[in-house]
Tab-separated table of C-alpha atoms in Angstrom:
chain	number	residue	atom	x	y	z
A	1	UNK	CA	-94.169	60.740	-21.893
A	2	UNK	CA	-93.358	63.381	-19.346
A	3	UNK	CA	-96.939	64.357	-18.509
A	4	UNK	CA	-97.808	64.831	-14.945
A	5	UNK	CA	-100.316	62.315	-13.756
A	6	UNK	CA	-103.059	63.465	-11.196
A	7	UNK	CA	-103.016	60.684	-8.704
A	8	UNK	CA	-105.435	60.982	-5.790
A	9	UNK	CA	-103.254	58.718	-3.661
A	10	UNK	CA	-100.780	61.549	-3.234
A	11	UNK	CA	-103.230	63.483	-1.250
A	12	UNK	CA	-101.833	61.956	1.976
A	13	UNK	CA	-98.210	62.982	1.069
A	14	UNK	CA	-96.061	63.821	4.253
A	15	UNK	CA	-94.436	67.096	4.742
A	16	UNK	CA	-90.700	66.477	5.633
A	17	UNK	CA	-90.772	69.792	7.839
A	18	UNK	CA	-93.809	68.533	9.985
A	19	UNK	CA	-93.599	65.721	12.478
A	20	UNK	CA	-95.325	62.587	11.716
A	21	UNK	CA	-98.850	62.226	13.121
A	22	UNK	CA	-98.651	60.899	16.549
A	23	UNK	CA	-95.275	62.035	17.255
A	24	UNK	CA	-94.637	64.052	20.536
A	25	UNK	CA	-92.095	66.785	19.921
A	26	UNK	CA	-91.441	69.595	22.316
A	27	UNK	CA	-89.649	72.764	21.251
A	28	UNK	CA	-88.628	75.435	23.767
A	29	UNK	CA	-87.793	78.506	21.635
A	30	UNK	CA	-85.030	81.141	22.052
A	31	UNK	CA	-86.210	83.574	24.659
A	32	UNK	CA	-88.648	81.138	26.362
A	33	UNK	CA	-88.110	80.078	29.952
A	34	UNK	CA	-89.773	76.971	31.337
A	35	UNK	CA	-89.677	75.093	34.693
A	36	UNK	CA	-91.485	71.787	35.181
A	37	UNK	CA	-91.640	68.265	34.066
A	38	UNK	CA	-91.835	66.768	30.517
A	39	UNK	CA	-93.170	63.192	30.261
A	40	UNK	CA	-93.326	60.765	27.365
A	41	UNK	CA	-91.878	63.015	24.617
A	42	UNK	CA	-90.333	61.550	21.512
A	43	UNK	CA	-88.035	64.606	21.147
A	44	UNK	CA	-87.262	67.733	23.081
A	45	UNK	CA	-85.454	70.650	21.518
A	46	UNK	CA	-84.385	73.285	23.889
A	47	UNK	CA	-83.220	76.632	22.348
A	48	UNK	CA	-84.299	78.807	25.391
A	49	UNK	CA	-83.939	78.164	29.140
A	50	UNK	CA	-85.233	75.075	30.838
A	51	UNK	CA	-85.152	73.767	34.461
A	52	UNK	CA	-86.921	70.473	33.974
A	53	UNK	CA	-87.110	66.759	34.815
A	54	UNK	CA	-87.781	64.945	31.703
A	55	UNK	CA	-87.982	61.551	30.023
A	56	UNK	CA	-87.462	61.598	26.234
A	57	UNK	CA	-86.086	59.516	23.493
A	58	UNK	CA	-84.010	62.453	21.785
A	59	UNK	CA	-82.777	65.538	23.469
A	60	UNK	CA	-81.357	68.501	21.438
A	61	UNK	CA	-79.987	71.518	23.483
A	62	UNK	CA	-79.468	74.180	20.710
A	63	UNK	CA	-76.626	76.752	20.687
A	64	UNK	CA	-78.795	79.259	22.559
A	65	UNK	CA	-80.202	76.687	24.862
A	66	UNK	CA	-79.554	76.345	28.648
A	67	UNK	CA	-80.904	73.279	30.199
A	68	UNK	CA	-80.635	72.139	33.887
A	69	UNK	CA	-82.395	69.372	35.801
A	70	UNK	CA	-82.704	65.718	35.610
A	71	UNK	CA	-82.869	64.022	32.106
A	72	UNK	CA	-83.391	60.458	31.034
A	73	UNK	CA	-82.969	60.061	27.421
A	74	UNK	CA	-81.733	57.626	24.601
A	75	UNK	CA	-79.718	60.221	22.675
A	76	UNK	CA	-78.578	63.724	23.686
A	77	UNK	CA	-77.016	66.230	21.350
A	78	UNK	CA	-75.761	69.264	23.198
A	79	UNK	CA	-74.822	72.452	21.200
A	80	UNK	CA	-75.585	74.813	24.275
A	81	UNK	CA	-75.253	74.284	27.931
A	82	UNK	CA	-76.396	71.434	30.126
A	83	UNK	CA	-76.194	71.352	33.941
A	84	UNK	CA	-77.565	68.488	36.096
A	85	UNK	CA	-78.104	64.878	35.907
A	86	UNK	CA	-78.215	63.191	32.570
A	87	UNK	CA	-78.590	59.452	31.848
A	88	UNK	CA	-78.185	58.775	28.139
A	89	UNK	CA	-78.865	55.040	27.341
A	90	UNK	CA	-77.712	55.556	23.711
A	91	UNK	CA	-75.166	58.349	22.556
A	92	UNK	CA	-74.305	61.603	24.282
A	93	UNK	CA	-72.896	63.982	21.711
A	94	UNK	CA	-71.240	67.281	22.893
A	95	UNK	CA	-70.797	69.606	19.970
A	96	UNK	CA	-67.914	72.136	19.479
A	97	UNK	CA	-69.643	74.978	21.616
A	98	UNK	CA	-71.402	72.404	23.972
A	99	UNK	CA	-70.908	72.365	27.638
A	100	UNK	CA	-72.202	69.513	29.925
A	101	UNK	CA	-71.594	69.409	33.730
A	102	UNK	CA	-73.122	67.446	36.573
A	103	UNK	CA	-73.654	63.727	36.877
A	104	UNK	CA	-73.432	62.155	33.497
A	105	UNK	CA	-74.149	58.364	32.639
A	106	UNK	CA	-73.857	57.262	29.121
A	107	UNK	CA	-73.531	54.179	26.861
A	108	UNK	CA	-71.518	56.002	24.290
A	109	UNK	CA	-70.032	59.444	24.012
A	110	UNK	CA	-68.891	61.817	21.216
A	111	UNK	CA	-67.096	65.104	22.170
A	112	UNK	CA	-66.234	67.379	19.381
A	113	UNK	CA	-63.145	69.498	19.466
A	114	UNK	CA	-63.986	72.332	21.724
A	115	UNK	CA	-66.755	70.591	23.666
A	116	UNK	CA	-66.535	70.640	27.384
A	117	UNK	CA	-67.426	67.771	29.791
A	118	UNK	CA	-67.093	68.006	33.565
A	119	UNK	CA	-68.547	66.307	36.743
A	120	UNK	CA	-69.340	62.774	37.773
A	121	UNK	CA	-68.817	60.704	34.576
A	122	UNK	CA	-70.040	57.096	34.508
A	123	UNK	CA	-70.266	54.602	31.913
A	124	UNK	CA	-73.751	52.884	31.658
A	125	UNK	CA	-74.018	49.256	32.636
A	126	UNK	CA	-75.010	48.335	29.215
A	127	UNK	CA	-71.317	48.752	28.036
A	128	UNK	CA	-69.427	45.440	27.759
A	129	UNK	CA	-65.648	45.408	27.760
A	130	UNK	CA	-63.416	42.861	26.322
A	131	UNK	CA	-61.635	42.546	29.677
A	132	UNK	CA	-62.741	39.277	31.290
A	133	UNK	CA	-62.620	40.915	34.785
A	134	UNK	CA	-65.214	43.539	34.003
A	135	UNK	CA	-67.482	40.823	32.250
A	136	UNK	CA	-67.569	39.009	35.549
A	137	UNK	CA	-68.325	41.979	37.701
A	138	UNK	CA	-72.108	42.233	36.933
A	139	UNK	CA	-73.148	43.591	40.490
A	140	UNK	CA	-72.076	47.077	39.590
A	141	UNK	CA	-74.723	49.085	37.653
A	142	UNK	CA	-72.440	52.041	36.798
A	143	UNK	CA	-68.662	52.333	36.740
A	144	UNK	CA	-66.718	55.676	36.612
A	145	UNK	CA	-64.232	56.252	33.971
A	146	UNK	CA	-61.422	56.438	36.427
A	147	UNK	CA	-62.258	53.048	37.913
A	148	UNK	CA	-62.489	51.534	34.267
A	149	UNK	CA	-58.978	52.827	33.665
A	150	UNK	CA	-57.616	51.549	36.916
A	151	UNK	CA	-58.938	47.993	36.241
A	152	UNK	CA	-57.469	47.880	32.746
A	153	UNK	CA	-54.088	48.899	33.901
A	154	UNK	CA	-53.934	46.001	36.576
């Protein structure tokens, strides 16, 4: 009734701690410093220091991580420090100890209590507001937070 069955089909069982075959994950460990370019990465985790230009689906800057450069990503989760240009087409999350500065464009943002955001901050053009005036203004690709607030006040 409770006997273990030996099934040869379980030989291809996936390990939850290993990335799936074919995934492109880059990890820059604590104490490691890198300068350069990262292309076509599914996920990049930075726990060390990185001065990079990168295009990735997901970026994680760990609590010991310091990243600067030009980044295009879908989602970014910052626990450490980021300085530079970041374009998050999905969600930019700044954790309690996270600091993001530079030119920041995002579709949605989440800043935890204690998180720090400074610089030129713009909403991505993928955001649609309920305000009819903003719906008709399709020529602008990015709009700053200050401009959006001014338009809503009118």
